[in-house]
């Protein structure tokens, strides 16, 4: 379906467990995608540059979102990451200009560089207890970011008044 600029919506089959890389790349008219309940992974750049995308349901079975999977989906206002998600690849949601709030569940251990970089409307991001590494470029270019929260159970990071620190609170990581 890559480069299919006339595609407006997609409902994928119930037996589907993975969406391969570049599957919906530059489907610039795609607005709504209904993903099947058993989906486990979304490949590299699967929805990259789907600039009209405003609605996508990420099923609870989803474990992996690869690099640039939703890069430049600039119309996507809401994102509900499922509780079983483990990995978010580099630039997975970068340049998603309409995103305002992101909650990364406790099950996520890995978040790639610039995963939410250049999300110009992102005002708040919350990290769950499982995140073990936060790259300095993760939220680079998020100019209206007002608050970073970290689950108190996180062994590596902490937040105080919306500011990101290492767990001991002695190293300021993001203000």
Coordinates of C-alpha atoms in Angstrom, one line a residue:
X1 CA 0.0 0.0 0.0
X2 CA 3.0 2.3 0.1
X3 CA 2.5 5.6 -1.7
X4 CA -1.2 4.9 -2.0
X5 CA -2.3 8.5 -1.7
X6 CA -6.0 7.7 -2.2
X7 CA -6.3 5.3 0.7
X8 CA -8.5 6.8 3.5
X9 CA -9.0 4.0 5.9
X10 CA -7.8 0.5 6.6
X11 CA -9.2 -2.4 8.6
X12 CA -6.7 -5.2 8.8
X13 CA -7.5 -8.9 9.1
X14 CA -8.0 -10.6 12.5
X15 CA -5.2 -13.2 12.0
X16 CA -2.6 -10.6 11.3
X17 CA 0.2 -10.5 13.9
X18 CA 2.7 -8.2 12.3
X19 CA 2.8 -5.2 10.0
X20 CA 5.9 -5.2 7.9
X21 CA 8.2 -2.2 7.2
X22 CA 7.0 0.5 4.8
X23 CA 3.5 -1.1 4.5
X24 CA 1.6 2.2 4.5
X25 CA 4.5 4.5 3.9
X26 CA 3.4 7.9 2.5
X27 CA -0.3 7.0 2.4
X28 CA -1.0 10.8 2.9
X29 CA -4.8 10.5 2.9
X30 CA -5.0 7.7 5.4
X31 CA -7.1 8.9 8.3
X32 CA -8.2 5.8 10.3
X33 CA -6.6 2.4 10.9
X34 CA -8.2 -0.4 12.8
X35 CA -5.6 -2.9 13.9
X36 CA -6.5 -6.5 14.8
X37 CA -6.5 -7.6 18.4
X38 CA -3.6 -10.1 18.0
X39 CA -1.1 -7.7 16.5
X40 CA 2.3 -8.1 18.1
X41 CA 4.6 -5.8 16.1
X42 CA 4.6 -2.8 13.8
X43 CA 7.6 -2.6 11.4
X44 CA 10.0 0.1 10.5
X45 CA 8.3 3.1 8.8
X46 CA 5.0 1.1 8.5
X47 CA 3.0 4.3 8.8
X48 CA 5.8 6.8 8.2
X49 CA 4.5 10.1 6.6
X50 CA 0.8 9.3 6.9
X51 CA 0.2 13.0 7.5
X52 CA -3.6 12.7 7.7
X53 CA -3.7 9.9 10.2
X54 CA -5.9 11.0 13.2
X55 CA -7.0 7.7 14.7
X56 CA -5.3 4.3 15.3
X57 CA -6.0 1.7 17.9
X58 CA -3.0 0.0 19.3
X59 CA -4.1 -3.5 20.6
X60 CA -3.1 -4.8 24.0
X61 CA -1.1 -7.6 22.4
X62 CA 1.3 -5.1 20.7
X63 CA 4.9 -5.6 22.0
X64 CA 7.1 -3.8 19.5
X65 CA 6.9 -0.5 17.6
X66 CA 9.9 -0.3 15.3
X67 CA 11.9 2.7 14.1
X68 CA 10.0 5.5 12.5
X69 CA 6.8 3.5 12.5
X70 CA 4.7 6.6 12.9
X71 CA 7.2 9.2 12.0
X72 CA 5.6 12.4 10.7
X73 CA 2.0 11.4 11.4
X74 CA 1.5 15.1 12.1
X75 CA -2.3 14.9 12.6
X76 CA -2.3 12.1 15.2
X77 CA -3.6 13.9 18.4
X78 CA -3.9 11.0 20.8
X79 CA -1.8 8.0 21.6
X80 CA -2.7 5.2 23.9
X81 CA 0.3 2.9 24.3
X82 CA -0.9 -0.6 25.3
X83 CA 0.1 -2.1 28.7
X84 CA 2.0 -5.0 27.1
X85 CA 4.3 -2.9 24.9
X86 CA 8.0 -3.6 25.5
X87 CA 9.9 -1.6 22.9
X88 CA 9.6 1.7 21.1
X89 CA 12.1 2.2 18.3
X90 CA 14.1 5.3 17.4
X91 CA 12.0 8.1 15.9
X92 CA 8.9 5.9 16.3
X93 CA 6.6 8.9 16.8
X94 CA 9.0 11.8 15.9
X95 CA 7.5 14.8 14.2
X96 CA 3.9 13.9 15.3
X97 CA 3.0 17.6 15.7
X98 CA -0.5 17.1 17.1
X99 CA 0.5 14.8 20.0
X100 CA 0.0 16.6 23.3
X101 CA 0.4 13.9 26.0
X102 CA 2.2 10.5 26.1
X103 CA 2.1 7.9 28.8
X104 CA 4.7 5.2 28.4
X105 CA 3.5 2.1 30.3
X106 CA 5.5 0.2 33.0
X107 CA 6.1 -2.7 30.6
X108 CA 8.2 -0.6 28.2
X109 CA 11.9 -1.1 28.9
X110 CA 13.4 0.3 25.7
X111 CA 12.7 3.7 24.1
X112 CA 14.9 4.6 21.1
X113 CA 16.6 7.9 20.3
X114 CA 14.3 10.8 19.2
X115 CA 11.3 8.5 19.7
X116 CA 9.2 11.6 20.4
X117 CA 11.5 14.2 19.0
X118 CA 10.1 17.2 17.2
X119 CA 6.5 16.6 18.6
X120 CA 5.9 20.3 18.7
X121 CA 2.6 20.1 20.7
X122 CA 3.8 17.6 23.3
X123 CA 3.2 19.2 26.7
X124 CA 3.6 16.2 28.9
X125 CA 5.3 12.8 28.8
X126 CA 5.2 10.1 31.6
X127 CA 7.6 7.2 31.9
X128 CA 6.6 4.0 33.6
X129 CA 8.6 1.9 36.0
X130 CA 10.3 -0.3 33.4
X131 CA 12.2 2.3 31.3
X132 CA 15.9 1.6 31.8
X133 CA 17.4 4.2 29.4
X134 CA 16.2 7.6 28.3
X135 CA 18.3 9.0 25.4
X136 CA 18.9 12.8 25.6
X137 CA 17.4 13.2 22.1
X138 CA 14.2 11.4 23.1
X139 CA 12.2 14.6 23.4
X140 CA 14.5 17.0 21.5
X141 CA 12.6 19.8 19.8
X142 CA 9.5 19.4 22.0
X143 CA 9.4 23.1 22.6
X144 CA 6.2 23.3 24.6
X145 CA 7.0 20.4 26.9
X146 CA 6.0 21.5 30.4
X147 CA 6.2 18.3 32.4
X148 CA 8.1 15.0 32.5
X149 CA 6.8 12.5 35.0
X150 CA 8.4 9.2 36.1
X151 CA 6.8 6.4 38.0
X152 CA 8.2 6.3 41.5
X153 CA 9.0 2.6 41.1
X154 CA 11.5 3.3 38.3
X155 CA 14.9 2.2 39.3
X156 CA 16.9 4.6 37.0
X157 CA 15.0 7.9 36.8
X158 CA 13.0 10.3 38.9
X159 CA 11.0 13.4 38.4
X160 CA 10.6 16.4 40.7
X161 CA 8.1 19.0 39.8
X162 CA 8.0 17.8 36.2
X163 CA 11.8 17.9 35.8
X164 CA 13.8 14.7 34.9
X165 CA 16.7 13.5 37.1
X166 CA 18.6 10.3 37.6
X167 CA 17.2 8.1 40.4
X168 CA 19.4 9.8 43.1
X169 CA 18.2 13.2 42.1
X170 CA 21.8 14.4 41.8
X171 CA 22.0 14.6 38.0
X172 CA 19.7 16.9 36.1
X173 CA 18.8 15.2 32.8
X174 CA 16.1 17.4 31.3
X175 CA 14.5 20.7 32.4

